[in-house]
Structures are given as C-alpha cells and as structure tokens.
C-alpha cells in the first residue's frame, strides 16, 4: 500500500526573534549565576513549551511581586511592564532584571518623549495585552488613549480640542490592519505625529510577509504558537486573508487538526516569534510518520538581529 505524499513549505523567517531569544537567555543566565529558584513575573514569553522548559531548570513564574521572596532575583517579561512594577520592586529592595524587548523599550521612550513635549498620545494595540498594559503604564493613567480598530480611530476625539497628537503602536500587530488604522487617524488628524521608525517590530513584519507568501502557495497551513501570543494570532489572520482558507494555530504536534488538512497536498508551516524551532521539527516529524514528505523552505528575508544582555549578566 503506497503512502500518500505531502509537500511541506516552511516559512523563513519563522520562530524566535531576537527579543524572545534574549529574554530566554536572561532567565537561563540568571539561573546559572544566582542559582535556583529565579522568579519571573508573568510568562517570560507567550509559549507554554518555553515556560515549562524554564520551570524544569528552576524558574518560578508568578503573577505579582508579592509572591516573590525578598532575597530572590526576579525577572520582568519580554513584553515590558508599567513603571509602577520596578518602582514597587525598588521599594521592597528586591533584585530585579528587566527582560523587556529593546524594541518595546523604544516605544516606552517614545511615549515619555511625546508626553514631555506636551503631545496627546494614542496607542494602537489590543486591550489587555501585557505589552499594551506596560506601554500605557509608562505615563499617568489617562495620558494615553487606546485605539484598537479603524472604527475607534474614526470616532476618536482628543481630550483637549486642538491638541497636538502622536501615535504609537504595539510591536506585534497586523501590519495591514495597523496601516488602515493609521490612515484613518491621518485622514482625521493630518498633523498627527508618527514614530520616527516603525513601531511594529522587524520580526513581526518579516513573519507576516513570509506567511503571506506561503498562503499563496498552500492549500493548508499551520501556525505554531500560543493562543495568547499576539504575533502568532496575527499570522493566522494574515494567512487566511491571503488565500489560504484552511489555517490552524497549533501549540505543538499533538494539536495538528488532521481532519482540517484532509485533501491538502501542499501544507505551509510557520511559527510565531515565541515558538522554538524544536516545535517546528516536532510537527514535521508527525507528518513524516503519516506521509511521504518533501520539504521546501520559502525564504522572504534574512535576519541577523541580536540584542545585548543586561550588564549584570555579561560577566
């Protein structure tokens, strides 16, 4: 009996970005330098496999600082935190290390600068996402207005009539949807100030471009990532909007919806910025056990970005 054939197209780039890689290294190196346990406020990145792996090495994930013993190191996640969090850590005389992605920190500094210049701020992002909570928490409550949709942008009115406006964006948004929101804001407020350099990070932009290319070539697609990962969810949306109807988010091989992919001969595989390559390999192996598989990588861009670790961990 012959084994059915499947062609797997792998998006490149996919998986870990420099900010995620740095955050995981920070936890691992803190464990090496100071020993277990090391506490981490919230998931270091949005991926259960990564979190569980770090837990096995001695990381303890908590929701708030009052769960951390005073003499233990605590790490803030890659998504960034409100200013009140390090302030609380300092008031408790805790030793903390900030693993905020440098590209998120850039948005925080932009918010401070615009506020200092007397501008009224709009943040384009998703309510409740840790990055949005952290960015809005850089200033006093009410200083930043959240806009989630084109409709929000159309109905937005400044707190002070005639105020000079500026917008920022969450780093993991849909490039296309954000473009539509920005266009609506510019149409309504022609003088609105924009970031000097795009806030949506290079990795989000590159992975969405790769997912678009893949979607045009596939009749089925898998996005490896977590349901609470903004960048992974955006990849699912991008794939569906660009010609691939059968798209599923899977956390790992056990989640593959074989029924959904029945009849699909060319299957695309990509991974969100917080999903390790190990999980991509696991999915490929699951296909190889069921089918005769050929693999092709679809390269849309090359990445060579790296971020330095905090000085305290460099020795």
mmCIF file of C-alpha atoms in Angstrom:
data_model
loop_
_atom_site.group_PDB
_atom_site.id
_atom_site.type_symbol
_atom_site.label_atom_id
_atom_site.label_comp_id
_atom_site.label_asym_id
_atom_site.label_seq_id
_atom_site.Cartn_x
_atom_site.Cartn_y
_atom_site.Cartn_z
ATOM 1 C CA UNK A 1 0.000 0.000 0.000
ATOM 2 C CA UNK A 2 1.501 3.342 -1.061
ATOM 3 C CA UNK A 3 1.900 6.170 1.468
ATOM 4 C CA UNK A 4 0.244 9.469 0.466
ATOM 5 C CA UNK A 5 2.607 12.315 -0.428
ATOM 6 C CA UNK A 6 2.592 15.762 1.162
ATOM 7 C CA UNK A 7 4.714 18.783 0.330
ATOM 8 C CA UNK A 8 5.639 20.921 3.329
ATOM 9 C CA UNK A 9 6.600 24.545 2.735
ATOM 10 C CA UNK A 10 8.485 26.140 5.627
ATOM 11 C CA UNK A 11 8.328 29.914 6.062
ATOM 12 C CA UNK A 12 11.638 31.683 6.528
ATOM 13 C CA UNK A 13 11.979 33.605 8.708
ATOM 14 C CA UNK A 14 9.890 31.911 11.408
ATOM 15 C CA UNK A 15 10.077 31.286 15.142
ATOM 16 C CA UNK A 16 12.237 33.034 17.710
ATOM 17 C CA UNK A 17 13.023 36.721 17.296
ATOM 18 C CA UNK A 18 15.984 38.482 18.913
ATOM 19 C CA UNK A 19 13.861 39.858 21.786
ATOM 20 C CA UNK A 20 12.494 36.429 22.711
ATOM 21 C CA UNK A 21 15.921 34.820 22.391
ATOM 22 C CA UNK A 22 17.385 37.490 24.687
ATOM 23 C CA UNK A 23 14.601 37.091 27.285
ATOM 24 C CA UNK A 24 15.084 33.310 27.492
ATOM 25 C CA UNK A 25 18.853 33.752 27.758
ATOM 26 C CA UNK A 26 18.307 36.222 30.609
ATOM 27 C CA UNK A 27 16.370 33.597 32.605
ATOM 28 C CA UNK A 28 18.924 30.856 31.856
ATOM 29 C CA UNK A 29 21.943 33.016 32.694
ATOM 30 C CA UNK A 30 20.307 34.334 35.879
ATOM 31 C CA UNK A 31 19.773 30.713 36.954
ATOM 32 C CA UNK A 32 23.431 29.917 36.157
ATOM 33 C CA UNK A 33 24.762 32.953 38.025
ATOM 34 C CA UNK A 34 22.487 33.057 41.078
ATOM 35 C CA UNK A 35 21.117 29.506 41.276
ATOM 36 C CA UNK A 36 17.504 28.320 41.522
ATOM 37 C CA UNK A 37 14.910 29.450 42.201
ATOM 38 C CA UNK A 38 14.729 32.538 39.990
ATOM 39 C CA UNK A 39 11.319 34.209 39.854
ATOM 40 C CA UNK A 40 9.736 35.583 36.674
ATOM 41 C CA UNK A 41 6.804 37.989 36.755
ATOM 42 C CA UNK A 42 4.328 36.663 34.152
ATOM 43 C CA UNK A 43 5.269 34.313 31.303
ATOM 44 C CA UNK A 44 8.703 35.365 30.032
ATOM 45 C CA UNK A 45 7.310 34.864 26.503
ATOM 46 C CA UNK A 46 3.933 33.530 25.374
ATOM 47 C CA UNK A 47 4.782 29.870 24.863
ATOM 48 C CA UNK A 48 3.964 27.026 27.268
ATOM 49 C CA UNK A 49 6.780 24.780 25.981
ATOM 50 C CA UNK A 50 9.354 27.510 26.706
ATOM 51 C CA UNK A 51 7.842 28.286 30.110
ATOM 52 C CA UNK A 52 7.725 24.624 31.165
ATOM 53 C CA UNK A 53 11.306 24.112 29.981
ATOM 54 C CA UNK A 54 12.479 27.017 32.139
ATOM 55 C CA UNK A 55 10.417 25.750 35.093
ATOM 56 C CA UNK A 56 12.329 22.457 34.900
ATOM 57 C CA UNK A 57 15.576 24.444 35.188
ATOM 58 C CA UNK A 58 14.385 26.268 38.315
ATOM 59 C CA UNK A 59 12.378 29.286 37.130
ATOM 60 C CA UNK A 60 9.218 30.080 39.086
ATOM 61 C CA UNK A 61 6.542 32.081 37.265
ATOM 62 C CA UNK A 62 4.346 34.386 39.347
ATOM 63 C CA UNK A 63 1.631 36.952 38.694
ATOM 64 C CA UNK A 64 2.760 39.675 41.094
ATOM 65 C CA UNK A 65 5.820 40.756 43.061
ATOM 66 C CA UNK A 66 4.272 39.952 46.446
ATOM 67 C CA UNK A 67 4.682 36.260 45.526
ATOM 68 C CA UNK A 68 8.479 36.664 45.310
ATOM 69 C CA UNK A 69 10.726 36.136 48.363
ATOM 70 C CA UNK A 70 12.624 39.340 49.120
ATOM 71 C CA UNK A 71 16.082 37.760 48.683
ATOM 72 C CA UNK A 72 15.374 36.038 45.311
ATOM 73 C CA UNK A 73 16.087 37.518 41.854
ATOM 74 C CA UNK A 74 13.002 38.469 39.843
ATOM 75 C CA UNK A 75 12.824 38.979 36.074
ATOM 76 C CA UNK A 76 10.296 41.091 34.165
ATOM 77 C CA UNK A 77 8.953 39.530 30.954
ATOM 78 C CA UNK A 78 9.860 40.461 27.363
ATOM 79 C CA UNK A 79 6.515 42.269 26.918
ATOM 80 C CA UNK A 80 7.533 45.105 29.232
ATOM 81 C CA UNK A 81 5.967 46.402 32.444
ATOM 82 C CA UNK A 82 4.353 49.563 33.744
ATOM 83 C CA UNK A 83 6.674 51.942 35.624
ATOM 84 C CA UNK A 84 4.904 51.018 38.858
ATOM 85 C CA UNK A 85 6.395 47.493 38.727
ATOM 86 C CA UNK A 86 10.134 48.363 39.014
ATOM 87 C CA UNK A 87 9.126 51.123 41.443
ATOM 88 C CA UNK A 88 7.449 48.520 43.657
ATOM 89 C CA UNK A 89 10.474 46.216 43.352
ATOM 90 C CA UNK A 90 12.777 49.051 44.461
ATOM 91 C CA UNK A 91 10.520 49.968 47.392
ATOM 92 C CA UNK A 92 10.712 46.319 48.503
ATOM 93 C CA UNK A 93 14.519 46.368 47.950
ATOM 94 C CA UNK A 94 14.262 43.469 45.503
ATOM 95 C CA UNK A 95 16.939 42.497 42.999
ATOM 96 C CA UNK A 96 15.305 42.589 39.576
ATOM 97 C CA UNK A 97 16.410 42.168 35.964
ATOM 98 C CA UNK A 98 14.356 43.661 33.141
ATOM 99 C CA UNK A 99 13.981 41.355 30.104
ATOM 100 C CA UNK A 100 11.795 43.828 28.175
ATOM 101 C CA UNK A 101 12.486 43.575 24.444
ATOM 102 C CA UNK A 102 14.580 46.607 23.389
ATOM 103 C CA UNK A 103 12.057 47.335 20.619
ATOM 104 C CA UNK A 104 9.279 47.572 23.224
ATOM 105 C CA UNK A 105 11.518 49.798 25.360
ATOM 106 C CA UNK A 106 11.881 52.071 22.306
ATOM 107 C CA UNK A 107 8.088 52.568 22.289
ATOM 108 C CA UNK A 108 8.180 53.340 26.043
ATOM 109 C CA UNK A 109 10.806 56.061 25.484
ATOM 110 C CA UNK A 110 8.756 57.498 22.593
ATOM 111 C CA UNK A 111 5.729 57.755 24.891
ATOM 112 C CA UNK A 112 7.767 59.626 27.507
ATOM 113 C CA UNK A 113 9.261 61.978 24.922
ATOM 114 C CA UNK A 114 5.926 62.867 23.309
ATOM 115 C CA UNK A 115 4.341 63.409 26.725
ATOM 116 C CA UNK A 116 7.225 65.672 27.774
ATOM 117 C CA UNK A 117 6.657 67.667 24.577
ATOM 118 C CA UNK A 118 3.034 68.203 25.609
ATOM 119 C CA UNK A 119 1.503 65.914 22.985
ATOM 120 C CA UNK A 120 -1.652 63.852 23.474
ATOM 121 C CA UNK A 121 -0.907 60.169 22.837
ATOM 122 C CA UNK A 122 -2.766 57.409 21.027
ATOM 123 C CA UNK A 123 -1.613 53.793 21.310
ATOM 124 C CA UNK A 124 -2.779 51.398 18.588
ATOM 125 C CA UNK A 125 -2.994 47.969 20.205
ATOM 126 C CA UNK A 126 -5.084 45.247 21.852
ATOM 127 C CA UNK A 127 -6.680 45.977 25.211
ATOM 128 C CA UNK A 128 -5.396 43.725 27.997
ATOM 129 C CA UNK A 129 -2.263 42.546 26.177
ATOM 130 C CA UNK A 130 0.751 42.691 28.557
ATOM 131 C CA UNK A 131 2.691 44.915 26.155
ATOM 132 C CA UNK A 132 -0.184 47.408 25.956
ATOM 133 C CA UNK A 133 -0.563 47.432 29.767
ATOM 134 C CA UNK A 134 3.192 48.074 30.065
ATOM 135 C CA UNK A 135 3.260 50.862 27.473
ATOM 136 C CA UNK A 136 0.200 52.648 28.848
ATOM 137 C CA UNK A 137 1.741 52.300 32.303
ATOM 138 C CA UNK A 138 4.747 54.426 31.330
ATOM 139 C CA UNK A 139 2.641 57.536 31.944
ATOM 140 C CA UNK A 140 -0.015 58.552 34.444
ATOM 141 C CA UNK A 141 -3.398 56.910 33.948
ATOM 142 C CA UNK A 142 -5.432 58.634 31.240
ATOM 143 C CA UNK A 143 -2.412 60.123 29.440
ATOM 144 C CA UNK A 144 -2.559 57.516 26.641
ATOM 145 C CA UNK A 145 -5.747 56.640 24.720
ATOM 146 C CA UNK A 146 -6.070 53.124 23.280
ATOM 147 C CA UNK A 147 -7.335 52.656 19.711
ATOM 148 C CA UNK A 148 -7.996 49.065 18.604
ATOM 149 C CA UNK A 149 -9.861 49.392 15.292
ATOM 150 C CA UNK A 150 -10.481 51.665 12.318
ATOM 151 C CA UNK A 151 -13.871 52.427 13.907
ATOM 152 C CA UNK A 152 -12.118 53.516 17.130
ATOM 153 C CA UNK A 153 -9.859 55.785 15.071
ATOM 154 C CA UNK A 154 -12.842 57.306 13.249
ATOM 155 C CA UNK A 155 -14.667 58.107 16.496
ATOM 156 C CA UNK A 156 -11.617 59.262 18.496
ATOM 157 C CA UNK A 157 -11.717 62.806 19.852
ATOM 158 C CA UNK A 158 -8.776 64.422 21.695
ATOM 159 C CA UNK A 159 -9.227 65.193 25.385
ATOM 160 C CA UNK A 160 -8.097 68.753 24.627
ATOM 161 C CA UNK A 161 -9.611 70.190 21.402
ATOM 162 C CA UNK A 162 -6.834 71.211 19.027
ATOM 163 C CA UNK A 163 -4.175 69.226 20.927
ATOM 164 C CA UNK A 164 -1.072 68.086 19.038
ATOM 165 C CA UNK A 165 -1.467 64.313 18.669
ATOM 166 C CA UNK A 166 1.069 61.492 18.284
ATOM 167 C CA UNK A 167 0.502 57.770 17.843
ATOM 168 C CA UNK A 168 2.469 54.700 18.885
ATOM 169 C CA UNK A 169 1.760 51.041 18.155
ATOM 170 C CA UNK A 170 2.060 47.694 19.877
ATOM 171 C CA UNK A 171 5.035 45.886 18.296
ATOM 172 C CA UNK A 172 3.159 42.676 17.361
ATOM 173 C CA UNK A 173 0.169 43.955 15.377
ATOM 174 C CA UNK A 174 -1.043 43.078 11.898
ATOM 175 C CA UNK A 175 0.925 45.309 9.525
ATOM 176 C CA UNK A 176 -2.029 45.678 7.131
ATOM 177 C CA UNK A 177 -4.683 46.386 9.784
ATOM 178 C CA UNK A 178 -2.436 48.900 11.539
ATOM 179 C CA UNK A 179 -1.872 50.662 8.197
ATOM 180 C CA UNK A 180 -5.661 51.078 7.830
ATOM 181 C CA UNK A 181 -5.970 52.494 11.374
ATOM 182 C CA UNK A 182 -3.075 54.908 10.799
ATOM 183 C CA UNK A 183 -4.610 56.064 7.501
ATOM 184 C CA UNK A 184 -7.901 56.811 9.283
ATOM 185 C CA UNK A 185 -6.094 58.771 12.027
ATOM 186 C CA UNK A 186 -4.131 60.773 9.440
ATOM 187 C CA UNK A 187 -7.298 61.456 7.456
ATOM 188 C CA UNK A 188 -8.965 62.831 10.606
ATOM 189 C CA UNK A 189 -5.860 64.462 12.122
ATOM 190 C CA UNK A 190 -3.459 65.435 9.273
ATOM 191 C CA UNK A 191 -0.839 66.809 11.697
ATOM 192 C CA UNK A 192 -0.630 63.680 13.882
ATOM 193 C CA UNK A 193 2.998 62.758 14.651
ATOM 194 C CA UNK A 194 4.192 59.253 13.767
ATOM 195 C CA UNK A 195 7.090 57.189 15.145
ATOM 196 C CA UNK A 196 10.477 58.087 13.600
ATOM 197 C CA UNK A 197 10.887 54.393 12.887
ATOM 198 C CA UNK A 198 8.024 51.927 12.576
ATOM 199 C CA UNK A 199 6.952 50.558 15.994
ATOM 200 C CA UNK A 200 5.804 47.181 14.625
ATOM 201 C CA UNK A 201 8.972 45.169 15.064
ATOM 202 C CA UNK A 202 11.103 43.739 12.263
ATOM 203 C CA UNK A 203 10.288 40.145 13.303
ATOM 204 C CA UNK A 204 6.513 40.700 13.247
ATOM 205 C CA UNK A 205 6.761 42.382 9.830
ATOM 206 C CA UNK A 206 9.043 39.681 8.387
ATOM 207 C CA UNK A 207 6.963 36.765 9.685
ATOM 208 C CA UNK A 208 3.768 38.264 8.301
ATOM 209 C CA UNK A 209 5.394 38.815 4.894
ATOM 210 C CA UNK A 210 6.584 35.179 4.904
ATOM 211 C CA UNK A 211 3.105 33.946 5.920
ATOM 212 C CA UNK A 212 1.550 35.927 3.037
ATOM 213 C CA UNK A 213 3.931 34.344 0.528
ATOM 214 C CA UNK A 214 3.271 30.887 1.950
ATOM 215 C CA UNK A 215 -0.514 31.326 1.912
ATOM 216 C CA UNK A 216 -0.437 31.954 -1.848
ATOM 217 C CA UNK A 217 1.271 28.587 -2.440
ATOM 218 C CA UNK A 218 -0.594 26.302 0.018
ATOM 219 C CA UNK A 219 -3.977 24.653 0.368
ATOM 220 C CA UNK A 220 -3.487 24.202 4.116
ATOM 221 C CA UNK A 221 -1.381 25.993 6.728
ATOM 222 C CA UNK A 222 -0.241 25.541 10.323
ATOM 223 C CA UNK A 223 0.947 28.369 12.562
ATOM 224 C CA UNK A 224 2.909 27.073 15.536
ATOM 225 C CA UNK A 225 2.334 29.324 18.516
ATOM 226 C CA UNK A 226 0.230 30.018 21.589
ATOM 227 C CA UNK A 227 -3.345 31.345 21.620
ATOM 228 C CA UNK A 228 -2.242 34.209 23.923
ATOM 229 C CA UNK A 229 0.603 35.141 21.555
ATOM 230 C CA UNK A 230 -0.413 38.266 19.628
ATOM 231 C CA UNK A 231 2.130 37.777 16.836
ATOM 232 C CA UNK A 232 1.083 34.127 16.329
ATOM 233 C CA UNK A 233 -2.623 35.021 16.135
ATOM 234 C CA UNK A 234 -1.809 37.725 13.573
ATOM 235 C CA UNK A 235 -0.052 35.105 11.407
ATOM 236 C CA UNK A 236 -3.263 33.049 11.326
ATOM 237 C CA UNK A 237 -5.235 36.135 10.241
ATOM 238 C CA UNK A 238 -2.666 37.088 7.588
ATOM 239 C CA UNK A 239 -2.659 33.575 6.091
ATOM 240 C CA UNK A 240 -6.465 33.480 5.874
ATOM 241 C CA UNK A 241 -6.635 36.925 4.280
ATOM 242 C CA UNK A 242 -4.059 35.973 1.662
ATOM 243 C CA UNK A 243 -5.669 32.994 0.027
ATOM 244 C CA UNK A 244 -5.339 30.014 2.367
ATOM 245 C CA UNK A 245 -8.728 29.063 3.830
ATOM 246 C CA UNK A 246 -7.593 26.111 5.948
ATOM 247 C CA UNK A 247 -5.334 27.637 8.591
ATOM 248 C CA UNK A 248 -4.924 26.422 12.154
ATOM 249 C CA UNK A 249 -2.951 27.588 15.184
ATOM 250 C CA UNK A 250 -1.259 24.649 16.923
ATOM 251 C CA UNK A 251 0.843 24.724 20.076
ATOM 252 C CA UNK A 252 2.640 21.512 19.113
ATOM 253 C CA UNK A 253 2.313 18.330 17.025
ATOM 254 C CA UNK A 254 -0.375 16.792 19.261
ATOM 255 C CA UNK A 255 -2.703 19.653 18.222
ATOM 256 C CA UNK A 256 -2.474 19.104 14.434
ATOM 257 C CA UNK A 257 -6.060 19.072 13.029
ATOM 258 C CA UNK A 258 -5.640 16.188 10.570
ATOM 259 C CA UNK A 259 -9.322 16.381 9.545
ATOM 260 C CA UNK A 260 -8.951 20.046 8.552
ATOM 261 C CA UNK A 261 -5.926 19.207 6.393
ATOM 262 C CA UNK A 262 -7.527 16.215 4.678
ATOM 263 C CA UNK A 263 -7.166 16.628 0.919
ATOM 264 C CA UNK A 264 -4.451 19.280 1.298
ATOM 265 C CA UNK A 265 -1.352 18.351 -0.693
ATOM 266 C CA UNK A 266 0.772 21.442 -0.081
ATOM 267 C CA UNK A 267 0.927 22.478 3.568
ATOM 268 C CA UNK A 268 2.639 25.593 4.844
ATOM 269 C CA UNK A 269 4.275 25.727 8.255
ATOM 270 C CA UNK A 270 5.330 28.836 10.107
ATOM 271 C CA UNK A 271 5.910 29.723 13.753
ATOM 272 C CA UNK A 272 5.286 32.792 15.874
ATOM 273 C CA UNK A 273 8.184 34.768 17.337
ATOM 274 C CA UNK A 274 7.937 32.992 20.704
ATOM 275 C CA UNK A 275 7.813 29.430 19.311
ATOM 276 C CA UNK A 276 11.091 27.429 19.318
ATOM 277 C CA UNK A 277 12.343 25.561 16.247
ATOM 278 C CA UNK A 278 12.052 22.297 18.229
ATOM 279 C CA UNK A 279 8.270 22.516 17.838
ATOM 280 C CA UNK A 280 8.582 23.013 14.067
ATOM 281 C CA UNK A 281 10.736 19.870 13.908
ATOM 282 C CA UNK A 282 8.154 18.010 16.022
ATOM 283 C CA UNK A 283 5.375 18.942 13.556
ATOM 284 C CA UNK A 284 7.480 17.870 10.556
ATOM 285 C CA UNK A 285 8.182 14.533 12.275
ATOM 286 C CA UNK A 286 4.437 13.998 12.850
ATOM 287 C CA UNK A 287 3.816 14.476 9.100
ATOM 288 C CA UNK A 288 6.715 12.156 8.233
ATOM 289 C CA UNK A 289 5.124 9.337 10.264
ATOM 290 C CA UNK A 290 1.894 9.577 8.255
ATOM 291 C CA UNK A 291 3.021 10.602 4.769
ATOM 292 C CA UNK A 292 5.872 10.615 2.286
ATOM 293 C CA UNK A 293 7.078 14.147 2.861
ATOM 294 C CA UNK A 294 9.092 16.585 0.755
ATOM 295 C CA UNK A 295 10.245 19.826 2.361
ATOM 296 C CA UNK A 296 10.967 23.202 0.784
ATOM 297 C CA UNK A 297 11.893 26.434 2.554
ATOM 298 C CA UNK A 298 10.306 29.639 1.238
ATOM 299 C CA UNK A 299 12.684 32.473 2.106
ATOM 300 C CA UNK A 300 11.376 36.052 2.033
ATOM 301 C CA UNK A 301 14.080 37.768 4.122
ATOM 302 C CA UNK A 302 17.196 37.115 6.181
ATOM 303 C CA UNK A 303 17.532 38.104 9.838
ATOM 304 C CA UNK A 304 20.736 38.796 11.755
ATOM 305 C CA UNK A 305 19.482 40.948 14.643
ATOM 306 C CA UNK A 306 20.857 40.341 18.139
ATOM 307 C CA UNK A 307 20.383 42.253 21.391
ATOM 308 C CA UNK A 308 22.884 42.597 24.230
ATOM 309 C CA UNK A 309 22.162 41.050 27.597
ATOM 310 C CA UNK A 310 21.864 43.267 30.705
ATOM 311 C CA UNK A 311 25.293 44.239 32.029
ATOM 312 C CA UNK A 312 24.761 42.365 35.297
ATOM 313 C CA UNK A 313 24.725 39.068 33.327
ATOM 314 C CA UNK A 314 27.639 39.763 30.987
ATOM 315 C CA UNK A 315 30.401 38.622 33.389
#
